[in-house]
């Protein structure tokens, strides 16, 4: 049975028809994501579109309090082609509400920027956070990096692909997946097994 709360959330979802060019698809994604970015938590502040280097930006969610705050570098999901810090704003703010300086990375997307562009951005962000977190009372020696779906893939790849000096400040990894596919069980593959 679906709860009344869930029914209300579902009624607010716009129709998402991903047909069309990549610009139209991204616009539809952001519209859909706006439903999830309501009832935002309280925290210290948000600095949007901070330039980490030319072509690479992030939203910085600053926790309340004096710090120094541990740092989370968060990479949004979206199949490597969709998503943005804005579409995952609430999650970034929830990390800040919990006391983490949150760098919600706007990594480069495919197809305009094929692999390894997003990976290069994530690796760069680790070093940037180490060097710059103190600007927002963050502790660049205590970094967690993570994401969901495609963002988790890029984040985990950044940890395993970078050299020891680059990943030294990384103390934790966060991998959130939204997989709904289930592999077939042995009985699914063996019709005779179901009868016995």
Short mmCIF file of C-alpha atoms in Angstrom, two decimals:
data_model
loop_
_atom_site.label_atom_id
_atom_site.label_comp_id
_atom_site.label_asym_id
_atom_site.label_seq_id
_atom_site.Cartn_x
_atom_site.Cartn_y
_atom_site.Cartn_z
CA UNK A 1 0.00 0.00 0.00
CA UNK A 2 1.34 3.41 -0.90
CA UNK A 3 1.35 6.01 1.88
CA UNK A 4 -0.37 9.37 1.54
CA UNK A 5 3.01 11.11 1.70
CA UNK A 6 4.37 9.00 -1.16
CA UNK A 7 1.17 9.61 -3.14
CA UNK A 8 1.69 13.38 -2.75
CA UNK A 9 5.32 13.15 -3.87
CA UNK A 10 4.33 11.10 -6.91
CA UNK A 11 1.57 13.55 -7.83
CA UNK A 12 4.15 16.36 -8.02
CA UNK A 13 6.45 14.52 -10.42
CA UNK A 14 6.47 16.05 -13.88
CA UNK A 15 6.17 13.80 -16.88
CA UNK A 16 9.70 12.91 -17.95
CA UNK A 17 10.04 12.10 -21.60
CA UNK A 18 13.77 11.83 -22.30
CA UNK A 19 13.33 11.91 -26.07
CA UNK A 20 14.98 14.73 -27.96
CA UNK A 21 18.40 16.27 -27.98
CA UNK A 22 20.72 16.21 -24.97
CA UNK A 23 19.81 19.79 -23.99
CA UNK A 24 16.10 18.92 -23.82
CA UNK A 25 16.88 15.74 -21.90
CA UNK A 26 18.97 17.63 -19.35
CA UNK A 27 16.26 20.27 -18.93
CA UNK A 28 13.72 17.49 -18.25
CA UNK A 29 16.12 15.88 -15.75
CA UNK A 30 16.52 19.15 -13.83
CA UNK A 31 12.75 19.70 -13.79
CA UNK A 32 12.23 16.21 -12.41
CA UNK A 33 14.97 16.72 -9.82
CA UNK A 34 13.35 19.92 -8.54
CA UNK A 35 10.67 17.78 -6.87
CA UNK A 36 13.31 16.19 -4.64
CA UNK A 37 14.92 19.50 -3.70
CA UNK A 38 12.07 20.80 -1.55
CA UNK A 39 12.07 21.27 2.21
CA UNK A 40 15.76 22.13 2.29
CA UNK A 41 17.62 21.73 5.59
CA UNK A 42 19.16 24.54 7.62
CA UNK A 43 22.94 24.94 7.53
CA UNK A 44 25.59 27.68 7.45
CA UNK A 45 25.49 28.85 3.82
CA UNK A 46 25.70 27.99 0.14
CA UNK A 47 28.17 29.39 -2.35
CA UNK A 48 27.12 28.51 -5.90
CA UNK A 49 29.30 28.08 -8.98
CA UNK A 50 32.70 28.32 -7.29
CA UNK A 51 35.39 28.01 -9.95
CA UNK A 52 37.93 25.31 -9.10
CA UNK A 53 39.72 25.84 -12.42
CA UNK A 54 38.56 27.02 -15.85
CA UNK A 55 35.68 24.78 -16.90
CA UNK A 56 35.19 23.16 -13.49
CA UNK A 57 32.82 24.50 -10.86
CA UNK A 58 31.17 23.32 -7.67
CA UNK A 59 28.55 24.43 -5.20
CA UNK A 60 29.98 24.69 -1.69
CA UNK A 61 27.59 24.00 1.20
CA UNK A 62 29.06 25.31 4.44
CA UNK A 63 27.97 23.87 7.79
CA UNK A 64 27.07 25.99 10.78
CA UNK A 65 29.68 26.37 13.49
CA UNK A 66 33.33 27.25 13.67
CA UNK A 67 34.98 24.13 12.24
CA UNK A 68 37.36 22.91 11.09
CA UNK A 69 34.80 20.73 9.31
CA UNK A 70 35.52 17.45 7.56
CA UNK A 71 35.00 17.68 3.80
CA UNK A 72 32.73 15.71 1.47
CA UNK A 73 33.28 15.87 -2.28
CA UNK A 74 30.00 14.71 -3.78
CA UNK A 75 29.48 13.66 -7.40
CA UNK A 76 25.89 13.53 -8.63
CA UNK A 77 24.36 10.65 -10.54
CA UNK A 78 22.91 10.86 -14.01
CA UNK A 79 24.45 8.28 -16.30
CA UNK A 80 27.55 10.44 -16.91
CA UNK A 81 25.36 12.69 -19.13
CA UNK A 82 22.80 14.27 -16.76
CA UNK A 83 22.64 15.89 -13.37
CA UNK A 84 24.22 18.87 -11.69
CA UNK A 85 24.90 20.25 -8.24
CA UNK A 86 21.48 21.94 -8.48
CA UNK A 87 19.68 18.67 -9.13
CA UNK A 88 21.33 17.12 -6.05
CA UNK A 89 21.26 20.29 -3.92
CA UNK A 90 19.23 18.88 -1.02
CA UNK A 91 21.63 15.99 -0.51
CA UNK A 92 24.59 18.38 -0.42
CA UNK A 93 22.76 20.53 2.09
CA UNK A 94 22.02 17.49 4.24
CA UNK A 95 25.75 16.75 4.43
CA UNK A 96 26.34 20.38 5.46
CA UNK A 97 23.57 20.16 8.04
CA UNK A 98 25.41 17.13 9.48
CA UNK A 99 28.62 19.19 9.83
CA UNK A 100 30.49 18.48 6.57
CA UNK A 101 31.85 21.13 4.26
CA UNK A 102 30.30 19.81 1.05
CA UNK A 103 31.79 20.30 -2.40
CA UNK A 104 29.01 19.35 -4.81
CA UNK A 105 31.09 18.94 -7.96
CA UNK A 106 29.79 20.01 -11.38
CA UNK A 107 31.98 17.57 -13.30
CA UNK A 108 32.04 17.57 -17.10
CA UNK A 109 29.35 15.47 -18.76
CA UNK A 110 29.26 13.20 -21.78
CA UNK A 111 28.76 13.24 -24.70
CA UNK A 112 30.42 16.66 -25.02
CA UNK A 113 33.22 15.58 -22.69
CA UNK A 114 33.94 11.87 -23.12
CA UNK A 115 35.93 9.71 -20.71
CA UNK A 116 38.22 10.50 -18.92
CA UNK A 117 36.99 14.11 -18.48
CA UNK A 118 34.78 13.44 -15.43
CA UNK A 119 37.52 11.32 -13.84
CA UNK A 120 40.10 14.07 -14.36
CA UNK A 121 37.71 16.55 -12.73
CA UNK A 122 37.21 14.33 -9.69
CA UNK A 123 40.94 13.73 -9.24
CA UNK A 124 41.57 17.48 -9.52
CA UNK A 125 38.83 18.18 -6.95
CA UNK A 126 40.60 16.06 -4.32
CA UNK A 127 43.73 18.20 -4.56
CA UNK A 128 41.70 21.40 -4.77
CA UNK A 129 39.76 20.49 -1.62
CA UNK A 130 42.98 19.66 0.20
CA UNK A 131 44.41 23.09 -0.71
CA UNK A 132 41.27 25.25 -0.42
CA UNK A 133 38.87 23.80 2.17
CA UNK A 134 40.22 26.13 4.86
CA UNK A 135 38.59 29.09 3.01
CA UNK A 136 35.27 27.77 4.41
CA UNK A 137 36.65 26.40 7.72
CA UNK A 138 37.11 22.95 6.23
CA UNK A 139 39.87 20.51 7.07
CA UNK A 140 41.48 19.50 3.77
CA UNK A 141 43.23 16.60 5.52
CA UNK A 142 39.88 14.91 6.26
CA UNK A 143 38.16 14.35 2.93
CA UNK A 144 35.47 11.87 1.99
CA UNK A 145 34.62 11.47 -1.68
CA UNK A 146 31.55 9.79 -3.05
CA UNK A 147 28.46 9.96 -5.12
CA UNK A 148 25.53 8.03 -6.38
CA UNK A 149 25.23 5.90 -9.49
CA UNK A 150 27.50 7.36 -12.19
CA UNK A 151 28.88 9.82 -9.62
CA UNK A 152 29.84 6.93 -7.35
CA UNK A 153 31.60 5.29 -10.27
CA UNK A 154 33.61 8.44 -10.97
CA UNK A 155 34.40 8.98 -7.28
CA UNK A 156 35.64 5.43 -6.72
CA UNK A 157 37.64 5.61 -9.94
CA UNK A 158 39.26 8.84 -8.73
CA UNK A 159 40.45 7.13 -5.56
CA UNK A 160 41.83 4.09 -7.36
CA UNK A 161 43.29 5.98 -10.33
CA UNK A 162 45.15 8.74 -8.54
CA UNK A 163 48.60 8.48 -7.05
CA UNK A 164 49.22 8.11 -3.32
CA UNK A 165 50.06 11.79 -2.86
CA UNK A 166 46.74 12.87 -4.41
CA UNK A 167 44.57 10.45 -2.45
CA UNK A 168 46.44 10.89 0.87
CA UNK A 169 43.84 13.30 2.35
CA UNK A 170 40.96 10.96 1.43
CA UNK A 171 39.83 9.28 4.62
CA UNK A 172 36.51 7.80 3.47
CA UNK A 173 34.52 6.85 0.40
CA UNK A 174 30.77 6.91 -0.09
CA UNK A 175 29.15 4.86 -2.82
CA UNK A 176 25.38 5.10 -3.22
CA UNK A 177 23.82 3.03 -5.97
CA UNK A 178 20.26 3.02 -7.24
CA UNK A 179 20.17 -0.35 -8.94
CA UNK A 180 16.74 -1.88 -9.42
CA UNK A 181 17.74 -4.80 -11.63
CA UNK A 182 18.00 -8.19 -9.96
CA UNK A 183 20.06 -10.97 -11.51
CA UNK A 184 18.11 -14.09 -12.38
CA UNK A 185 18.14 -16.72 -9.69
CA UNK A 186 19.15 -20.30 -10.32
CA UNK A 187 15.49 -21.32 -10.52
CA UNK A 188 14.78 -18.58 -13.09
CA UNK A 189 17.44 -20.08 -15.35
CA UNK A 190 16.36 -23.66 -14.77
CA UNK A 191 12.66 -24.26 -15.56
CA UNK A 192 12.89 -27.86 -14.34
CA UNK A 193 14.12 -26.67 -10.94
CA UNK A 194 10.87 -24.76 -10.34
CA UNK A 195 8.83 -27.95 -10.65
CA UNK A 196 10.91 -29.99 -8.21
#
